[in-house]
Structure formats: C-alpha cells, structure tokens
Amino acid sequence: MDFTFERKINYYETDRMGVVHHSNYIRFLEEARCQMLDKNNMPYSAFEEYGVMIPVLGVNCTYKSHVTFNDIIVIHPFVKEFNGVRLTMGYRVINKNTDHLVLTGETKHCFTDLHLKPIRLQNKIPIFYDNFKALI
C-alpha cells in the first residue's frame, strides 16, 4: 500500500533563517509513521494494549532542500526491513508546491514488552506481524 501523509508547516517550527529547524523533521516522520500504522489497522494504542512498545533505536536523515512557513510537505513512509523483532522504516519528504525532494531518512525500531525486553511480534500479535510482512 502506498501511503502518503500531508502536513502544513507551522511558523513555530521555523528558525531564525525562516526555514524548518532540522530537529522538527523527526517529529514529522513520527506523525507519518503513526498515521500509516493507523491506516493499516495497527494503531500505536493497540500495540500498547497488547503490552508492546516500539522504541526508536536510531534515526538517520539526509536533508536535500528546505521548507518554510506555510509550505506543505508530503511524507511517504514505507517499511524497509522487518523481521518480527526489528523494524526499519524509510521516508521520502517532498515539498508539495515545488515537488522538490526535501529529505530522505529512516528510523530503526524494535518491539519490546513493557519492561523494554525485546519480543517477537509474531508471538505477541500475529495479525500485526502479518500486516507488516504485507507492507514490505
């Protein structure tokens, strides 16, 4: 499933130069990831109801161009790697008005219990495991 997430840039997300501060993109990627999971019937709240957490292990972003206040970005999140214990999400961020590539990136995650002990998703929530496999 090709999923996209659109977001308008707020003034408070810009820096003194008038461009979005680089740290905000990590929040934008999380918003897109959460919406993608929602659309695939795997909301974060359901993971938590099953006692499953999805901590971030790492973030990598390459900034290609900037966006400013009132620009609209389109984020294309996708599952890059998944083995049931670890998950790598990829992202492409495009400026909707100019069609310029703004950012490429990835976030690395693992699945844990409430005590942050790694777990195998297929043992805890088999339907979510199957949903992730279908997204690769």
Short mmCIF file of N, CA and C in Angstrom, two decimals:
data_model
loop_
_atom_site.label_atom_id
_atom_site.label_comp_id
_atom_site.label_asym_id
_atom_site.label_seq_id
_atom_site.Cartn_x
_atom_site.Cartn_y
_atom_site.Cartn_z
N MET A 1 0.84 -1.19 0.00
CA MET A 1 0.00 0.00 0.00
C MET A 1 0.88 1.24 0.00
N ASP A 2 0.68 2.11 -0.94
CA ASP A 2 1.42 3.37 -1.00
C ASP A 2 0.68 4.38 -0.14
N PHE A 3 1.30 4.80 0.95
CA PHE A 3 0.68 5.72 1.90
C PHE A 3 1.41 7.06 1.84
N THR A 4 0.65 8.16 1.88
CA THR A 4 1.25 9.48 1.98
C THR A 4 0.59 10.25 3.11
N PHE A 5 1.35 11.14 3.68
CA PHE A 5 0.90 11.97 4.79
C PHE A 5 1.26 13.42 4.47
N GLU A 6 0.26 14.29 4.45
CA GLU A 6 0.49 15.71 4.17
C GLU A 6 0.47 16.51 5.46
N ARG A 7 1.33 17.53 5.49
CA ARG A 7 1.42 18.36 6.68
C ARG A 7 1.81 19.78 6.30
N LYS A 8 1.10 20.75 6.85
CA LYS A 8 1.43 22.16 6.63
C LYS A 8 2.42 22.61 7.70
N ILE A 9 3.42 23.36 7.29
CA ILE A 9 4.46 23.83 8.20
C ILE A 9 3.95 25.02 9.01
N ASN A 10 4.13 24.93 10.32
CA ASN A 10 3.73 26.00 11.23
C ASN A 10 4.88 26.99 11.44
N TYR A 11 4.53 28.22 11.75
CA TYR A 11 5.54 29.26 11.96
C TYR A 11 6.52 28.87 13.08
N TYR A 12 6.01 28.32 14.17
CA TYR A 12 6.86 28.00 15.32
C TYR A 12 7.86 26.89 15.02
N GLU A 13 7.72 26.21 13.90
CA GLU A 13 8.65 25.14 13.54
C GLU A 13 9.85 25.66 12.74
N THR A 14 9.85 26.96 12.47
CA THR A 14 10.94 27.56 11.71
C THR A 14 11.96 28.20 12.65
N ASP A 15 13.15 28.40 12.12
CA ASP A 15 14.22 29.02 12.91
C ASP A 15 14.42 30.47 12.49
N ARG A 16 15.46 31.08 12.96
CA ARG A 16 15.71 32.50 12.68
C ARG A 16 15.90 32.77 11.19
N MET A 17 16.33 31.74 10.44
CA MET A 17 16.52 31.89 9.00
C MET A 17 15.21 31.73 8.23
N GLY A 18 14.13 31.36 8.96
CA GLY A 18 12.83 31.20 8.32
C GLY A 18 12.59 29.82 7.72
N VAL A 19 13.49 28.88 7.99
CA VAL A 19 13.31 27.52 7.48
C VAL A 19 13.01 26.57 8.64
N VAL A 20 12.41 25.45 8.31
CA VAL A 20 12.09 24.47 9.35
C VAL A 20 13.38 24.00 10.01
N HIS A 21 13.41 24.03 11.32
CA HIS A 21 14.57 23.55 12.06
C HIS A 21 14.69 22.04 11.86
N HIS A 22 15.91 21.58 11.64
CA HIS A 22 16.13 20.18 11.30
C HIS A 22 15.56 19.19 12.32
N SER A 23 15.51 19.55 13.58
CA SER A 23 15.01 18.62 14.61
C SER A 23 13.52 18.33 14.46
N ASN A 24 12.78 19.24 13.83
CA ASN A 24 11.34 19.03 13.67
C ASN A 24 11.01 17.88 12.73
N TYR A 25 11.91 17.58 11.81
CA TYR A 25 11.62 16.51 10.86
C TYR A 25 11.44 15.16 11.55
N ILE A 26 12.11 14.95 12.66
CA ILE A 26 11.94 13.68 13.39
C ILE A 26 10.51 13.56 13.89
N ARG A 27 9.93 14.65 14.34
CA ARG A 27 8.51 14.65 14.75
C ARG A 27 7.61 14.38 13.54
N PHE A 28 7.93 15.02 12.41
CA PHE A 28 7.12 14.83 11.21
C PHE A 28 7.12 13.36 10.78
N LEU A 29 8.30 12.73 10.85
CA LEU A 29 8.39 11.32 10.47
C LEU A 29 7.55 10.45 11.41
N GLU A 30 7.57 10.78 12.69
CA GLU A 30 6.75 10.03 13.65
C GLU A 30 5.26 10.20 13.35
N GLU A 31 4.85 11.41 13.04
CA GLU A 31 3.44 11.64 12.71
C GLU A 31 3.03 10.79 11.50
N ALA A 32 3.89 10.76 10.48
CA ALA A 32 3.59 9.98 9.28
C ALA A 32 3.55 8.49 9.60
N ARG A 33 4.51 8.03 10.40
CA ARG A 33 4.57 6.61 10.77
C ARG A 33 3.31 6.20 11.56
N CYS A 34 2.91 7.02 12.50
CA CYS A 34 1.70 6.71 13.28
C CYS A 34 0.46 6.66 12.40
N GLN A 35 0.34 7.63 11.48
CA GLN A 35 -0.82 7.63 10.57
C GLN A 35 -0.81 6.41 9.66
N MET A 36 0.38 6.03 9.19
CA MET A 36 0.47 4.85 8.33
C MET A 36 0.03 3.59 9.08
N LEU A 37 0.48 3.47 10.33
CA LEU A 37 0.07 2.31 11.13
C LEU A 37 -1.44 2.33 11.36
N ASP A 38 -1.99 3.52 11.64
CA ASP A 38 -3.45 3.64 11.81
C ASP A 38 -4.18 3.14 10.57
N LYS A 39 -3.73 3.60 9.41
CA LYS A 39 -4.39 3.23 8.14
C LYS A 39 -4.27 1.74 7.83
N ASN A 40 -3.29 1.09 8.44
CA ASN A 40 -3.09 -0.34 8.24
C ASN A 40 -3.60 -1.16 9.43
N ASN A 41 -4.53 -0.57 10.18
CA ASN A 41 -5.19 -1.25 11.31
C ASN A 41 -4.22 -1.71 12.38
N MET A 42 -3.17 -0.90 12.61
CA MET A 42 -2.20 -1.19 13.66
C MET A 42 -1.88 0.07 14.45
N PRO A 43 -2.89 0.70 15.08
CA PRO A 43 -2.60 1.94 15.81
C PRO A 43 -1.66 1.68 16.99
N TYR A 44 -0.85 2.69 17.28
CA TYR A 44 0.06 2.57 18.43
C TYR A 44 -0.68 2.18 19.69
N SER A 45 -1.87 2.71 19.87
CA SER A 45 -2.64 2.39 21.08
C SER A 45 -2.92 0.90 21.19
N ALA A 46 -3.13 0.23 20.08
CA ALA A 46 -3.38 -1.22 20.10
C ALA A 46 -2.12 -1.97 20.52
N PHE A 47 -0.96 -1.54 20.03
CA PHE A 47 0.28 -2.17 20.48
C PHE A 47 0.40 -2.08 21.99
N GLU A 48 0.12 -0.88 22.51
CA GLU A 48 0.24 -0.67 23.95
C GLU A 48 -0.78 -1.49 24.73
N GLU A 49 -1.99 -1.66 24.17
CA GLU A 49 -2.99 -2.51 24.83
C GLU A 49 -2.51 -3.96 24.94
N TYR A 50 -1.73 -4.40 23.97
CA TYR A 50 -1.15 -5.75 24.00
C TYR A 50 0.14 -5.80 24.81
N GLY A 51 0.55 -4.66 25.37
CA GLY A 51 1.78 -4.63 26.15
C GLY A 51 3.04 -4.58 25.30
N VAL A 52 2.92 -4.05 24.09
CA VAL A 52 4.05 -3.97 23.18
C VAL A 52 4.45 -2.51 22.99
N MET A 53 5.74 -2.25 23.13
CA MET A 53 6.29 -0.92 22.89
C MET A 53 7.14 -0.99 21.62
N ILE A 54 7.33 0.18 20.98
CA ILE A 54 8.14 0.24 19.75
C ILE A 54 9.15 1.38 19.90
N PRO A 55 10.18 1.17 20.71
CA PRO A 55 11.16 2.25 20.90
C PRO A 55 11.97 2.51 19.63
N VAL A 56 12.44 3.74 19.52
CA VAL A 56 13.31 4.14 18.42
C VAL A 56 14.75 3.79 18.80
N LEU A 57 15.42 3.07 17.91
CA LEU A 57 16.82 2.71 18.13
C LEU A 57 17.77 3.67 17.43
N GLY A 58 17.29 4.28 16.36
CA GLY A 58 18.14 5.20 15.61
C GLY A 58 17.36 5.97 14.58
N VAL A 59 17.89 7.13 14.21
CA VAL A 59 17.29 7.99 13.19
C VAL A 59 18.41 8.46 12.27
N ASN A 60 18.15 8.44 10.98
CA ASN A 60 19.11 8.93 10.01
C ASN A 60 18.36 9.77 8.99
N CYS A 61 18.79 11.01 8.80
CA CYS A 61 18.14 11.90 7.84
C CYS A 61 19.20 12.56 6.96
N THR A 62 18.88 12.68 5.70
CA THR A 62 19.70 13.45 4.77
C THR A 62 18.82 14.56 4.23
N TYR A 63 19.23 15.80 4.50
CA TYR A 63 18.45 16.96 4.11
C TYR A 63 18.86 17.40 2.71
N LYS A 64 17.90 17.52 1.81
CA LYS A 64 18.16 17.84 0.41
C LYS A 64 17.80 19.29 0.06
N SER A 65 16.70 19.78 0.61
CA SER A 65 16.28 21.16 0.40
C SER A 65 15.45 21.59 1.61
N HIS A 66 15.14 22.86 1.69
CA HIS A 66 14.44 23.35 2.87
C HIS A 66 12.97 23.68 2.55
N VAL A 67 12.20 23.79 3.62
CA VAL A 67 10.82 24.27 3.52
C VAL A 67 10.64 25.38 4.55
N THR A 68 9.62 26.20 4.32
CA THR A 68 9.39 27.36 5.17
C THR A 68 7.93 27.38 5.63
N PHE A 69 7.61 28.37 6.43
CA PHE A 69 6.26 28.56 6.95
C PHE A 69 5.23 28.51 5.82
N ASN A 70 4.16 27.78 6.06
CA ASN A 70 3.02 27.59 5.15
C ASN A 70 3.27 26.63 4.01
N ASP A 71 4.51 26.16 3.83
CA ASP A 71 4.72 25.11 2.83
C ASP A 71 3.98 23.85 3.28
N ILE A 72 3.65 23.03 2.33
CA ILE A 72 3.03 21.74 2.62
C ILE A 72 4.01 20.66 2.20
N ILE A 73 4.29 19.75 3.14
CA ILE A 73 5.16 18.63 2.82
C ILE A 73 4.32 17.36 2.68
N VAL A 74 4.77 16.48 1.83
CA VAL A 74 4.15 15.16 1.65
C VAL A 74 5.20 14.14 2.06
N ILE A 75 4.85 13.33 3.04
CA ILE A 75 5.78 12.31 3.55
C ILE A 75 5.31 10.95 3.04
N HIS A 76 6.25 10.21 2.49
CA HIS A 76 6.00 8.85 2.00
C HIS A 76 6.74 7.87 2.91
N PRO A 77 6.08 7.36 3.96
CA PRO A 77 6.74 6.37 4.81
C PRO A 77 6.56 4.97 4.20
N PHE A 78 7.53 4.10 4.43
CA PHE A 78 7.42 2.73 3.93
C PHE A 78 8.26 1.80 4.80
N VAL A 79 7.87 0.54 4.82
CA VAL A 79 8.62 -0.46 5.58
C VAL A 79 9.81 -0.89 4.72
N LYS A 80 11.00 -0.66 5.25
CA LYS A 80 12.23 -1.01 4.55
C LYS A 80 12.68 -2.42 4.91
N GLU A 81 12.67 -2.71 6.20
CA GLU A 81 13.08 -4.02 6.70
C GLU A 81 12.20 -4.38 7.89
N PHE A 82 11.91 -5.66 7.99
CA PHE A 82 11.09 -6.15 9.11
C PHE A 82 11.39 -7.62 9.30
N ASN A 83 11.70 -8.02 10.54
CA ASN A 83 11.94 -9.44 10.81
C ASN A 83 11.15 -9.95 12.01
N GLY A 84 10.22 -9.15 12.50
CA GLY A 84 9.41 -9.58 13.64
C GLY A 84 9.94 -9.11 14.98
N VAL A 85 11.23 -8.77 15.04
CA VAL A 85 11.83 -8.24 16.26
C VAL A 85 12.27 -6.79 16.02
N ARG A 86 12.77 -6.54 14.82
CA ARG A 86 13.24 -5.20 14.44
C ARG A 86 12.47 -4.71 13.21
N LEU A 87 12.38 -3.38 13.13
CA LEU A 87 11.67 -2.72 12.04
C LEU A 87 12.48 -1.51 11.60
N THR A 88 12.67 -1.37 10.30
CA THR A 88 13.28 -0.16 9.74
C THR A 88 12.28 0.47 8.79
N MET A 89 11.95 1.72 9.09
CA MET A 89 11.04 2.50 8.25
C MET A 89 11.86 3.46 7.40
N GLY A 90 11.49 3.59 6.13
CA GLY A 90 12.12 4.58 5.25
C GLY A 90 11.14 5.72 5.00
N TYR A 91 11.68 6.87 4.63
CA TYR A 91 10.85 8.06 4.40
C TYR A 91 11.40 8.88 3.25
N ARG A 92 10.49 9.42 2.47
CA ARG A 92 10.81 10.45 1.47
C ARG A 92 9.88 11.62 1.74
N VAL A 93 10.44 12.81 1.86
CA VAL A 93 9.65 14.00 2.13
C VAL A 93 9.79 14.93 0.92
N ILE A 94 8.64 15.33 0.40
CA ILE A 94 8.58 16.16 -0.80
C ILE A 94 7.86 17.47 -0.47
N ASN A 95 8.34 18.57 -1.03
CA ASN A 95 7.63 19.83 -0.94
C ASN A 95 6.50 19.78 -1.97
N LYS A 96 5.26 19.83 -1.52
CA LYS A 96 4.12 19.67 -2.42
C LYS A 96 4.05 20.78 -3.48
N ASN A 97 4.44 21.99 -3.11
CA ASN A 97 4.34 23.12 -4.03
C ASN A 97 5.39 23.09 -5.14
N THR A 98 6.60 22.64 -4.80
CA THR A 98 7.70 22.66 -5.77
C THR A 98 8.05 21.29 -6.31
N ASP A 99 7.56 20.26 -5.66
CA ASP A 99 7.89 18.86 -5.99
C ASP A 99 9.37 18.53 -5.74
N HIS A 100 10.06 19.38 -4.98
CA HIS A 100 11.46 19.13 -4.65
C HIS A 100 11.56 18.10 -3.52
N LEU A 101 12.56 17.26 -3.60
CA LEU A 101 12.86 16.33 -2.52
C LEU A 101 13.45 17.13 -1.36
N VAL A 102 12.84 17.00 -0.20
CA VAL A 102 13.26 17.75 0.98
C VAL A 102 14.18 16.90 1.86
N LEU A 103 13.85 15.63 2.01
CA LEU A 103 14.57 14.77 2.95
C LEU A 103 14.39 13.31 2.57
N THR A 104 15.41 12.53 2.79
CA THR A 104 15.28 11.07 2.81
C THR A 104 15.74 10.65 4.19
N GLY A 105 15.16 9.59 4.69
CA GLY A 105 15.55 9.17 6.03
C GLY A 105 15.05 7.80 6.39
N GLU A 106 15.45 7.38 7.56
CA GLU A 106 14.96 6.11 8.10
C GLU A 106 14.98 6.17 9.62
N THR A 107 14.08 5.38 10.20
CA THR A 107 14.08 5.19 11.64
C THR A 107 14.15 3.69 11.90
N LYS A 108 14.92 3.32 12.91
CA LYS A 108 15.06 1.91 13.29
C LYS A 108 14.38 1.72 14.64
N HIS A 109 13.65 0.61 14.73
CA HIS A 109 12.85 0.31 15.92
C HIS A 109 13.01 -1.16 16.29
N CYS A 110 12.59 -1.48 17.50
CA CYS A 110 12.41 -2.88 17.87
C CYS A 110 11.10 -2.99 18.64
N PHE A 111 10.64 -4.20 18.80
CA PHE A 111 9.41 -4.47 19.55
C PHE A 111 9.82 -5.02 20.90
N THR A 112 9.24 -4.44 21.97
CA THR A 112 9.58 -4.87 23.33
C THR A 112 8.32 -5.05 24.16
N ASP A 113 8.52 -5.68 25.32
CA ASP A 113 7.44 -5.72 26.29
C ASP A 113 7.49 -4.41 27.09
N LEU A 114 6.65 -4.29 28.10
CA LEU A 114 6.58 -3.05 28.87
C LEU A 114 7.86 -2.74 29.65
N HIS A 115 8.71 -3.76 29.83
CA HIS A 115 9.99 -3.59 30.54
C HIS A 115 11.14 -3.40 29.57
N LEU A 116 10.81 -3.17 28.30
CA LEU A 116 11.77 -2.94 27.23
C LEU A 116 12.63 -4.16 26.91
N LYS A 117 12.09 -5.34 27.20
CA LYS A 117 12.76 -6.58 26.82
C LYS A 117 12.28 -6.93 25.40
N PRO A 118 13.20 -7.16 24.45
CA PRO A 118 12.80 -7.47 23.08
C PRO A 118 11.88 -8.69 23.01
N ILE A 119 10.92 -8.60 22.09
CA ILE A 119 9.97 -9.70 21.89
C ILE A 119 9.83 -9.98 20.39
N ARG A 120 9.27 -11.10 20.07
CA ARG A 120 8.94 -11.45 18.68
C ARG A 120 7.46 -11.09 18.47
N LEU A 121 7.24 -10.19 17.54
CA LEU A 121 5.88 -9.71 17.30
C LEU A 121 4.94 -10.84 16.90
N GLN A 122 5.43 -11.82 16.13
CA GLN A 122 4.55 -12.90 15.68
C GLN A 122 4.02 -13.73 16.85
N ASN A 123 4.74 -13.74 17.97
CA ASN A 123 4.27 -14.48 19.15
C ASN A 123 3.25 -13.67 19.96
N LYS A 124 3.37 -12.35 19.92
CA LYS A 124 2.54 -11.49 20.75
C LYS A 124 1.28 -11.00 20.01
N ILE A 125 1.44 -10.56 18.75
CA ILE A 125 0.32 -10.04 17.96
C ILE A 125 0.47 -10.56 16.52
N PRO A 126 0.11 -11.81 16.28
CA PRO A 126 0.34 -12.41 14.95
C PRO A 126 -0.28 -11.63 13.79
N ILE A 127 -1.44 -11.04 13.99
CA ILE A 127 -2.07 -10.31 12.89
C ILE A 127 -1.26 -9.08 12.50
N PHE A 128 -0.64 -8.41 13.49
CA PHE A 128 0.21 -7.26 13.19
C PHE A 128 1.48 -7.71 12.48
N TYR A 129 2.00 -8.85 12.87
CA TYR A 129 3.18 -9.43 12.20
C TYR A 129 2.83 -9.63 10.71
N ASP A 130 1.69 -10.23 10.45
CA ASP A 130 1.27 -10.46 9.07
C ASP A 130 1.06 -9.16 8.31
N ASN A 131 0.50 -8.14 8.99
CA ASN A 131 0.29 -6.84 8.35
C ASN A 131 1.63 -6.21 7.94
N PHE A 132 2.63 -6.29 8.83
CA PHE A 132 3.95 -5.74 8.49
C PHE A 132 4.58 -6.49 7.32
N LYS A 133 4.46 -7.80 7.34
CA LYS A 133 5.03 -8.61 6.23
C LYS A 133 4.41 -8.19 4.90
N ALA A 134 3.12 -7.89 4.92
CA ALA A 134 2.43 -7.49 3.68
C ALA A 134 2.88 -6.11 3.21
N LEU A 135 3.45 -5.29 4.09
CA LEU A 135 3.88 -3.94 3.73
C LEU A 135 5.27 -3.87 3.13
N ILE A 136 6.01 -4.95 3.22
CA ILE A 136 7.38 -4.94 2.70
C ILE A 136 7.36 -4.90 1.18
#
